[in-house]
PDB file of C-alpha atoms in Angstrom:
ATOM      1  CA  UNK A   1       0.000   0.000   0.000  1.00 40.00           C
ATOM      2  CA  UNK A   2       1.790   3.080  -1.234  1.00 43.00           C
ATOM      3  CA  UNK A   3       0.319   5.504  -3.482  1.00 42.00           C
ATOM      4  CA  UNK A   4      -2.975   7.110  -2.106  1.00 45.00           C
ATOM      5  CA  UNK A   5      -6.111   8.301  -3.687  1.00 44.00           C
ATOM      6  CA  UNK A   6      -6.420  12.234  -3.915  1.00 46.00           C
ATOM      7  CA  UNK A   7      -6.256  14.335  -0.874  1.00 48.00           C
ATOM      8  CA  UNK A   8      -4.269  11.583   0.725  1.00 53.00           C
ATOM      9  CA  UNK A   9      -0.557  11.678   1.090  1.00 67.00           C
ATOM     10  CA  UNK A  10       1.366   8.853   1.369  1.00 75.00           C
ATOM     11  CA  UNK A  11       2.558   9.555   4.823  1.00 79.00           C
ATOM     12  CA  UNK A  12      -1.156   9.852   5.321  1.00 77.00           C
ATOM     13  CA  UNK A  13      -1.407   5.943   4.213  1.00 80.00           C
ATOM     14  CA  UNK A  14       1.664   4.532   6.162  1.00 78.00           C
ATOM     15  CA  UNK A  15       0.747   6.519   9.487  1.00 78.00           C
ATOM     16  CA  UNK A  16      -2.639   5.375   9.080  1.00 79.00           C
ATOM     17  CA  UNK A  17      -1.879   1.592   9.064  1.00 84.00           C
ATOM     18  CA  UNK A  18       0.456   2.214  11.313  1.00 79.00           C
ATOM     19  CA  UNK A  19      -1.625   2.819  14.384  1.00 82.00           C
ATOM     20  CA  UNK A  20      -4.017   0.091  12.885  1.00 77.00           C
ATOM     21  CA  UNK A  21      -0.978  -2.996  13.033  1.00 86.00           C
ATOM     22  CA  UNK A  22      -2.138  -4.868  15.757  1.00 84.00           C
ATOM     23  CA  UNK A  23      -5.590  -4.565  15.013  1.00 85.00           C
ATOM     24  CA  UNK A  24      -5.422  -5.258  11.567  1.00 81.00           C
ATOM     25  CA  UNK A  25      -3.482  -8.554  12.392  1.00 87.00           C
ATOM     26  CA  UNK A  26      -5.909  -9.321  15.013  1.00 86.00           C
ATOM     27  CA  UNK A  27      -9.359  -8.432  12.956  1.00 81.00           C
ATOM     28  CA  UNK A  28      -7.966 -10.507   9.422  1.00 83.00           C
ATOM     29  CA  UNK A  29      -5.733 -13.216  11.396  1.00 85.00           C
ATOM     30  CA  UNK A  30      -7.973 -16.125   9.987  1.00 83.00           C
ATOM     31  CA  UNK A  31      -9.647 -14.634   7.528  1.00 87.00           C
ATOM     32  CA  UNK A  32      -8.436 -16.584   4.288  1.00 91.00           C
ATOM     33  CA  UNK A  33      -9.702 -20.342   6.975  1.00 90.00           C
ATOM     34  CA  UNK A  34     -12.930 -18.971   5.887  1.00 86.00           C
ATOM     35  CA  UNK A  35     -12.472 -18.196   2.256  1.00 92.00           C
ATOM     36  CA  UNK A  36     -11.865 -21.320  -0.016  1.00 94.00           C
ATOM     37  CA  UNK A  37     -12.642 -19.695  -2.945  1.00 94.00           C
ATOM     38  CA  UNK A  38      -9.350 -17.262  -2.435  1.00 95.00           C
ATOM     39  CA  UNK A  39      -7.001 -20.222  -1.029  1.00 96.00           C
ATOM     40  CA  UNK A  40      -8.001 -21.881  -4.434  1.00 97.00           C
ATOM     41  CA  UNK A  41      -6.694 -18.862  -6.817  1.00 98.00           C
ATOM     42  CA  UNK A  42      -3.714 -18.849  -4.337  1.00 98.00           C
ATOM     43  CA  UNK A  43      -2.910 -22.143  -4.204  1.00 98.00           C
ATOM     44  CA  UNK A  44      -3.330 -21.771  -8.259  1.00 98.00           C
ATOM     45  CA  UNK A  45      -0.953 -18.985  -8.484  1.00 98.00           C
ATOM     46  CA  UNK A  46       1.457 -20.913  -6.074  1.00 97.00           C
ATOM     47  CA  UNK A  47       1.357 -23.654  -8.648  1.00 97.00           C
ATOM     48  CA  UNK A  48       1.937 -22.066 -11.627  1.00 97.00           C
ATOM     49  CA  UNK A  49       4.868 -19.982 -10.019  1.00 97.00           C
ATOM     50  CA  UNK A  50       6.534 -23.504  -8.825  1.00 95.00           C
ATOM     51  CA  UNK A  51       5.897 -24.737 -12.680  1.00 93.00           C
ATOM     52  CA  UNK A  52       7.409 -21.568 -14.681  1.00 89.00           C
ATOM     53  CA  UNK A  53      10.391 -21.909 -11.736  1.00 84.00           C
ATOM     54  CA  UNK A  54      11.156 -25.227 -13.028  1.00 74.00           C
ATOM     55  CA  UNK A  55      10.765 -23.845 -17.231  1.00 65.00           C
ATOM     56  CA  UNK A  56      12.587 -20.789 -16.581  1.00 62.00           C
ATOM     57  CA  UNK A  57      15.949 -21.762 -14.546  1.00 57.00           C
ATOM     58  CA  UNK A  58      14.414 -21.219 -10.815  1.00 56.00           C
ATOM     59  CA  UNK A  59      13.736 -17.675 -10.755  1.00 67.00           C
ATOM     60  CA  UNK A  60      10.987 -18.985  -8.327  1.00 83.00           C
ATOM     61  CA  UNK A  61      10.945 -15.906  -5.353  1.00 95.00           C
ATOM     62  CA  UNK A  62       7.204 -14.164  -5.212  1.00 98.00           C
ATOM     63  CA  UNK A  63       6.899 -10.692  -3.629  1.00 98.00           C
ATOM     64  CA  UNK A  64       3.747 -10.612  -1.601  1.00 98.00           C
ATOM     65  CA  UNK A  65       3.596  -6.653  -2.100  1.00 98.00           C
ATOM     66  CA  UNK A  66       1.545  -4.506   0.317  1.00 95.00           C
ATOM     67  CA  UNK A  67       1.923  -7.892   2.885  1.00 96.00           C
ATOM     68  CA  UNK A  68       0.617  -6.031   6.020  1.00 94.00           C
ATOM     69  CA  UNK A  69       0.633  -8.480   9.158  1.00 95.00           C
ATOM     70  CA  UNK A  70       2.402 -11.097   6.650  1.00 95.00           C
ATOM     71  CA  UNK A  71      -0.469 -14.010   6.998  1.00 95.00           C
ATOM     72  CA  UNK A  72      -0.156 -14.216   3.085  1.00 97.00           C
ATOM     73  CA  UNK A  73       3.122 -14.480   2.852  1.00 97.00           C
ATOM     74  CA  UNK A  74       3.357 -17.252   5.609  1.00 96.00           C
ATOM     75  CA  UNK A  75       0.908 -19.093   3.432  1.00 97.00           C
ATOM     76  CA  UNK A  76       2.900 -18.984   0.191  1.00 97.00           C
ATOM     77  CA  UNK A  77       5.978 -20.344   1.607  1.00 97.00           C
ATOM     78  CA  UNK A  78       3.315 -23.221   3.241  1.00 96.00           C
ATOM     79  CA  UNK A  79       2.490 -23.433  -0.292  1.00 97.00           C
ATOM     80  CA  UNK A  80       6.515 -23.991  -1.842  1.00 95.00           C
ATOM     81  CA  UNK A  81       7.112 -20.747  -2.875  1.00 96.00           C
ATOM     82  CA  UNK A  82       9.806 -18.631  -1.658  1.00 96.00           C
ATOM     83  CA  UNK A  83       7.774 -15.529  -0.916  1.00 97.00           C
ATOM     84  CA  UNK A  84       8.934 -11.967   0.630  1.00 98.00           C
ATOM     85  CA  UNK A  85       6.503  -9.676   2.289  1.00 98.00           C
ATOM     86  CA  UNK A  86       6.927  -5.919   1.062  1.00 98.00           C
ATOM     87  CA  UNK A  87       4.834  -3.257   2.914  1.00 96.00           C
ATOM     88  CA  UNK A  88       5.320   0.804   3.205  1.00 93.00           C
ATOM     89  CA  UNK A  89       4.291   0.023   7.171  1.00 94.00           C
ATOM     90  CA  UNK A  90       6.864  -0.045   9.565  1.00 95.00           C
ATOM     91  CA  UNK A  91       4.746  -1.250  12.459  1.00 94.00           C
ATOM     92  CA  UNK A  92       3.360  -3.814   9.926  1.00 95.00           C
ATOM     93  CA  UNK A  93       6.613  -5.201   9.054  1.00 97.00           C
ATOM     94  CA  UNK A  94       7.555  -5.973  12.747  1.00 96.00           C
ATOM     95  CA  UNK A  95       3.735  -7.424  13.719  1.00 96.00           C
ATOM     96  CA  UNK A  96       4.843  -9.432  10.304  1.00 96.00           C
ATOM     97  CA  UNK A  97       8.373 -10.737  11.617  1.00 97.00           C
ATOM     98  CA  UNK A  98       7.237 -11.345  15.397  1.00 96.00           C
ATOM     99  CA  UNK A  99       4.091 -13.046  14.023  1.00 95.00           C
ATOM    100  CA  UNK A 100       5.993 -15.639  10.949  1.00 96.00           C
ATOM    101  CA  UNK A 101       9.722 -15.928  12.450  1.00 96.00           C
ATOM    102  CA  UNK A 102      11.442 -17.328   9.354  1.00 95.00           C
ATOM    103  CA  UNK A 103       9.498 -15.522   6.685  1.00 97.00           C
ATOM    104  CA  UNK A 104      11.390 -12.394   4.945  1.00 97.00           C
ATOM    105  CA  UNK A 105       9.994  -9.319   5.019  1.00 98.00           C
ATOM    106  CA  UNK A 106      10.852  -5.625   4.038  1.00 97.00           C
ATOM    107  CA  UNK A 107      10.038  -1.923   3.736  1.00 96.00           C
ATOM    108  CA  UNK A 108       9.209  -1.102   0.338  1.00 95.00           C
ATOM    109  CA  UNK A 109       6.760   0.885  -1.844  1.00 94.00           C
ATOM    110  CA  UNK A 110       4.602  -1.223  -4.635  1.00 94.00           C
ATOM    111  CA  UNK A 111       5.388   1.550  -6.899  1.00 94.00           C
ATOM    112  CA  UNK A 112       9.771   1.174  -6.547  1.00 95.00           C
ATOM    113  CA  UNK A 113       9.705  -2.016  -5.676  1.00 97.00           C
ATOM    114  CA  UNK A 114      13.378  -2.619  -4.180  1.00 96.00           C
ATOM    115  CA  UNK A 115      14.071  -5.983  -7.464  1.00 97.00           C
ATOM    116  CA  UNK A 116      16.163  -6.045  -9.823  1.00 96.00           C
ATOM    117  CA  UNK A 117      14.487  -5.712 -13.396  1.00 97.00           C
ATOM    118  CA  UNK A 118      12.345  -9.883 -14.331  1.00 96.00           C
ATOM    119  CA  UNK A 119      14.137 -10.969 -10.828  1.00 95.00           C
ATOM    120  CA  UNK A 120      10.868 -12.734  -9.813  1.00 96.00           C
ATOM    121  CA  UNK A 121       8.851 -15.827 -10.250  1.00 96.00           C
ATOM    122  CA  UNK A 122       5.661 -13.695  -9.199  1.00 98.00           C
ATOM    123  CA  UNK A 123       3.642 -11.386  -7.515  1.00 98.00           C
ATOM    124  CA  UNK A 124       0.596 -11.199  -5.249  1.00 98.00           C
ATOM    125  CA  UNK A 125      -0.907  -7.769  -4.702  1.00 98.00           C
ATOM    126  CA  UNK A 126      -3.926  -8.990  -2.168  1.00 96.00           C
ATOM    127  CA  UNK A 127      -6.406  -5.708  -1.922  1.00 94.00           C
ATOM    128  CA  UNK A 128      -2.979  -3.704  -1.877  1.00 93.00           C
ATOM    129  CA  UNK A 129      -3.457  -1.392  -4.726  1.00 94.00           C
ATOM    130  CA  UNK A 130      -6.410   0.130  -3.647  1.00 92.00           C
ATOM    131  CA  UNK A 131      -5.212   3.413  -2.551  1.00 89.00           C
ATOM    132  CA  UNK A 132      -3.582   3.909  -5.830  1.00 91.00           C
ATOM    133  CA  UNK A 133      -4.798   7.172  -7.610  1.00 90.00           C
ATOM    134  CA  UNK A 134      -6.660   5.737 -11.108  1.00 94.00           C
ATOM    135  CA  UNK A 135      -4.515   7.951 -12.849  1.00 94.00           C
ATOM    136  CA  UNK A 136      -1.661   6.069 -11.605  1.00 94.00           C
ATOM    137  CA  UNK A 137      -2.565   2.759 -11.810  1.00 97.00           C
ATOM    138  CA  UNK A 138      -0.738   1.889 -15.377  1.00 97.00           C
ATOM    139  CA  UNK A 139       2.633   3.263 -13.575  1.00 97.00           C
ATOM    140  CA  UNK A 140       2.075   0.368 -10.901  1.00 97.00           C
ATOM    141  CA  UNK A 141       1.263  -2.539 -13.749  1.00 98.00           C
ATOM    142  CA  UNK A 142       4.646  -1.188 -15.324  1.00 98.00           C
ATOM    143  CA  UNK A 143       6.516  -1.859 -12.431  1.00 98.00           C
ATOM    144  CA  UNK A 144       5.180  -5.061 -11.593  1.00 98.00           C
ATOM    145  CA  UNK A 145       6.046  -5.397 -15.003  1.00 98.00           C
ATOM    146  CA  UNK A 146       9.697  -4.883 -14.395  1.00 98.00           C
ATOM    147  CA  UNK A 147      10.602  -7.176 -11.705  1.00 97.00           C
ATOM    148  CA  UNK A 148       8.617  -9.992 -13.063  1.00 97.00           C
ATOM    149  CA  UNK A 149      10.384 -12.447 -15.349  1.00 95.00           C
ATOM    150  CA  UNK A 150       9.192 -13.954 -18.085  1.00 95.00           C
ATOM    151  CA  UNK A 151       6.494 -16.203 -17.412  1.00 95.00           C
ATOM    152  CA  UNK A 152       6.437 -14.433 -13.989  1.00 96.00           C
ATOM    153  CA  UNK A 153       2.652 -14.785 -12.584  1.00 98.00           C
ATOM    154  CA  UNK A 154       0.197 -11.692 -10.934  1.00 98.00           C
ATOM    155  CA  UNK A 155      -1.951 -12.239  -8.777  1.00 98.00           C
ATOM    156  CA  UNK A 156      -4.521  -8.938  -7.349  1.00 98.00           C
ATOM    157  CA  UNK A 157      -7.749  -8.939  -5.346  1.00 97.00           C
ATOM    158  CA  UNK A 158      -9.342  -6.030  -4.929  1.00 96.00           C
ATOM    159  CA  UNK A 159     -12.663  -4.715  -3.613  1.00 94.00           C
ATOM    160  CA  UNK A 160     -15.112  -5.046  -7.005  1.00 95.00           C
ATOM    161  CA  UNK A 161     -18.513  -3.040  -7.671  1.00 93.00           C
ATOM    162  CA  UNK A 162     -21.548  -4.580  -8.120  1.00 88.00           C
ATOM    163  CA  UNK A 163     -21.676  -4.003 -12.243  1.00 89.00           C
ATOM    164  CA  UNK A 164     -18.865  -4.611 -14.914  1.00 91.00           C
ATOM    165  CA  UNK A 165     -19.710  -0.644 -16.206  1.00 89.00           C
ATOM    166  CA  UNK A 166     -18.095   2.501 -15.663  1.00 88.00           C
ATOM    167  CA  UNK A 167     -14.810   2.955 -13.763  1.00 89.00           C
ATOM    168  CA  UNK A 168     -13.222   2.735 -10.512  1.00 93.00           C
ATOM    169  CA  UNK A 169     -15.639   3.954  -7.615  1.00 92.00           C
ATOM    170  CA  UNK A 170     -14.254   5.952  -3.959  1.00 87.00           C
ATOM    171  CA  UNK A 171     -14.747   3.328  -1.113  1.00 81.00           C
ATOM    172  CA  UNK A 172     -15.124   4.462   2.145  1.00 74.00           C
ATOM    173  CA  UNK A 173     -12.191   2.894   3.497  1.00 73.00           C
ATOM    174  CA  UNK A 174     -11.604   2.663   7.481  1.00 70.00           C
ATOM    175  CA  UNK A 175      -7.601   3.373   7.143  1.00 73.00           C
ATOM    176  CA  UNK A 176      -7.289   5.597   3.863  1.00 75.00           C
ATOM    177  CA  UNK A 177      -9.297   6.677   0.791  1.00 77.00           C
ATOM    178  CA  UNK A 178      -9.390   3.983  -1.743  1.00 87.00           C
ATOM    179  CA  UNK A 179     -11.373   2.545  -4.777  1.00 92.00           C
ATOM    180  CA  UNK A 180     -13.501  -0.559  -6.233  1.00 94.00           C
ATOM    181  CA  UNK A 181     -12.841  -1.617  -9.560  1.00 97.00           C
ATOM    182  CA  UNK A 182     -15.321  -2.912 -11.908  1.00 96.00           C
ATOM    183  CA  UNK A 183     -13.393  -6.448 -13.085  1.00 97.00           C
ATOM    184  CA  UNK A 184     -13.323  -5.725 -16.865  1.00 97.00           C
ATOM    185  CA  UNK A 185     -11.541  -2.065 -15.860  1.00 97.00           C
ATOM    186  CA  UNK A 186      -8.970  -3.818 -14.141  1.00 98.00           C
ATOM    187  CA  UNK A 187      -8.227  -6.741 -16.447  1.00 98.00           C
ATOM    188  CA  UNK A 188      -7.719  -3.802 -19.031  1.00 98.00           C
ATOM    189  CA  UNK A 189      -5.146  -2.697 -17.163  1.00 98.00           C
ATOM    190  CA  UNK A 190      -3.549  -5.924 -17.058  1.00 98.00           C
ATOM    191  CA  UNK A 191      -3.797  -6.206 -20.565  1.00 98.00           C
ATOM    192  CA  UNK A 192      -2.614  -2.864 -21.327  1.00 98.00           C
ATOM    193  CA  UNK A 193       0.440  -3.111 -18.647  1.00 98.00           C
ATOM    194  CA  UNK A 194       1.885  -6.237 -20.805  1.00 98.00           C
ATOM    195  CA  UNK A 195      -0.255  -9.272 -18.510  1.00 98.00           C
ATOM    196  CA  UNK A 196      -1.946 -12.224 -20.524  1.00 98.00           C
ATOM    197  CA  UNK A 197      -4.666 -13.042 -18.344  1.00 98.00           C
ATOM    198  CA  UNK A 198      -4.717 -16.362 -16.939  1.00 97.00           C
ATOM    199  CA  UNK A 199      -8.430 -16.371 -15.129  1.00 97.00           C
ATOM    200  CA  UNK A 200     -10.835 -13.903 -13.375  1.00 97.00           C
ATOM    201  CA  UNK A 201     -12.824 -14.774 -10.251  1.00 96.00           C
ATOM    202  CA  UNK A 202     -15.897 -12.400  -8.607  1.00 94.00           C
ATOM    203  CA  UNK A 203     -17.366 -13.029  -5.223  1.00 92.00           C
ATOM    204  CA  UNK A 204     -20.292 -11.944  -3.291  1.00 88.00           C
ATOM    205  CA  UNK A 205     -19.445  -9.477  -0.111  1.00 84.00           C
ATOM    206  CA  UNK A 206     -18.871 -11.523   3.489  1.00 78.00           C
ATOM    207  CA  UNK A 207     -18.141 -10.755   7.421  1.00 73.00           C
ATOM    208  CA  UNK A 208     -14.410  -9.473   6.044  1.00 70.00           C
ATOM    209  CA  UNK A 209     -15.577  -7.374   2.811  1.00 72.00           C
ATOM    210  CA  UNK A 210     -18.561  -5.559   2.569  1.00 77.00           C
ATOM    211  CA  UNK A 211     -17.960  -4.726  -1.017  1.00 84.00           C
ATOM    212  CA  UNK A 212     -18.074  -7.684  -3.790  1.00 91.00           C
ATOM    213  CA  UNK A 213     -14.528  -8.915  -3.874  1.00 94.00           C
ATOM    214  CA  UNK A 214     -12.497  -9.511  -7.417  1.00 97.00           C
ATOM    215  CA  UNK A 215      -9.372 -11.237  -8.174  1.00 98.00           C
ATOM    216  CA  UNK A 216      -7.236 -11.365 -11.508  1.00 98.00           C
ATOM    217  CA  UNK A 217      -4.785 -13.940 -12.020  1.00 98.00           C
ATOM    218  CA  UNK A 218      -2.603 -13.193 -15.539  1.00 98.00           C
ATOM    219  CA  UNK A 219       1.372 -13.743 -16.544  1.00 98.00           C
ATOM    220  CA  UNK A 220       4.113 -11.801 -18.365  1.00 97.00           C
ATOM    221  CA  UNK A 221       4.805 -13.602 -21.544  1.00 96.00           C
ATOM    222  CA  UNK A 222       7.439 -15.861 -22.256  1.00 87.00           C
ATOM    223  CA  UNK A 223       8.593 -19.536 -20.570  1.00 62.00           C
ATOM    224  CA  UNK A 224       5.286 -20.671 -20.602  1.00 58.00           C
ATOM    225  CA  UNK A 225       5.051 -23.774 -17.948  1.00 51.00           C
ATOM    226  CA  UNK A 226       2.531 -26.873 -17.978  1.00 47.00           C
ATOM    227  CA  UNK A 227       2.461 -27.849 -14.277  1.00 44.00           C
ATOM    228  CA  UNK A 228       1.942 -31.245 -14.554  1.00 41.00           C
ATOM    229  CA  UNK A 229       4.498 -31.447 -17.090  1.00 38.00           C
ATOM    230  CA  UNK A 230       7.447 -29.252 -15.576  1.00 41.00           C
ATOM    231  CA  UNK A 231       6.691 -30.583 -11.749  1.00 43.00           C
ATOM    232  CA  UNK A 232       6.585 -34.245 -12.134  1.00 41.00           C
ATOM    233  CA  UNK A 233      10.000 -34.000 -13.701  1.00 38.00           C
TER     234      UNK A 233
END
């Protein structure tokens, strides 16, 4: 989480979920036990990163960018990927490290991610570009862009609207102004930052979202992987 919608600075945003660490990691702590649907497109994404690993010469490390309390990034490495937790959050960062001893995690902002140019197998972006400005959101797919390697996978959830028409709406967010994104608006993006989309998945609101919740799964191009193929050998 590190740009901010307008009238919001970015200090705004990293002071805001800083006085929220504790209670943020308290409030979401098992919210993904609840939510099969989302362990399925992780558990996808965590697949298809091991597979393109294993085609493109083990460049298999997934940033899990805008991490907060880390429980994401604790699952990927359950999951056999060698994930890093990135957040602009101090106080997240060390609920993160005393919470998942053995997990990495660092500052870092979404939009200067601190990667070398396709250093990574993949990246998860889990309702963490929501306080990005619209007008700013290409800038972000262009750097996800960068550190992604070929064949590198994406993964973002984000809080959806109710119809695929018209663009992003302002949600009333608790920390820091933010926006839904119809689906369609956001796969564009994906599209138009370089991503072949992989699949799309829309679900209804529940106790942790009020809002319909969206996720995008899509790839750079190149060292396409079959997973059955590459993994059994």
């Amino acid at each position: 989480m590190d740009s901010c919608a307008p009238g919001t600075s970015l200090r705004d945003v990293r002071d805001g979920y800083d006085q929220v660490a504790d209670l943020y990691a308290e409030l979401f702590a098992g919210a993904l036990d609840a939510q099969p649907v989302d362990r399925a497109i992780i558990a996808a994404f965590a697949e298809l990163v091991r597979a393109t690993a294993v085609a493109g010469g083990g460049r298999g490390v997934v940033a899990d960018v805008g991490c907060g309390p880390g429980q994401l990034t604790a699952l990927l490495r359950r999951l056999g990927v060698e994930a890093v937790g990135v957040d602009l959050s101090a106080a997240m960062i060390r609920r993160a490290r005393r919470d998942h001893p053995g997990v990495a995690f660092a500052l870092g902002l979404a939009a200067r991610l601190p990667f070398a140019d396709a250093s990574l197998g993949g990246i998860v972006a889990w309702y963490s570009v929501i306080h990005t400005p619209p007008a700013r959101m290409d800038g972000l797919f262009a750097e996800f862009h960068r550190v992604l390697a070929p064949g590198g996978q994406l993964l973002v959830a984000f809080q959806g609207t109710d119809t695929d028409g018209g663009g992003p709406l302002p949600h009333a967010h608790k920390v820091a102004p933010s926006h839904r994104w119809p689906l369609p608006r956001m796969g564009e993006l994906a599209r138009r930052g370089g991503f072949v989309e992989t699949a799309r998945l829309r679900r209804p609101p529940d106790r942790h979202n009020r809002q319909p919740s969206a996720m995008l799964l899509c790839h750079r191009p190149g060292a396409e992987a079959t997973p059955a193929a590459n993994e059994q050998g």
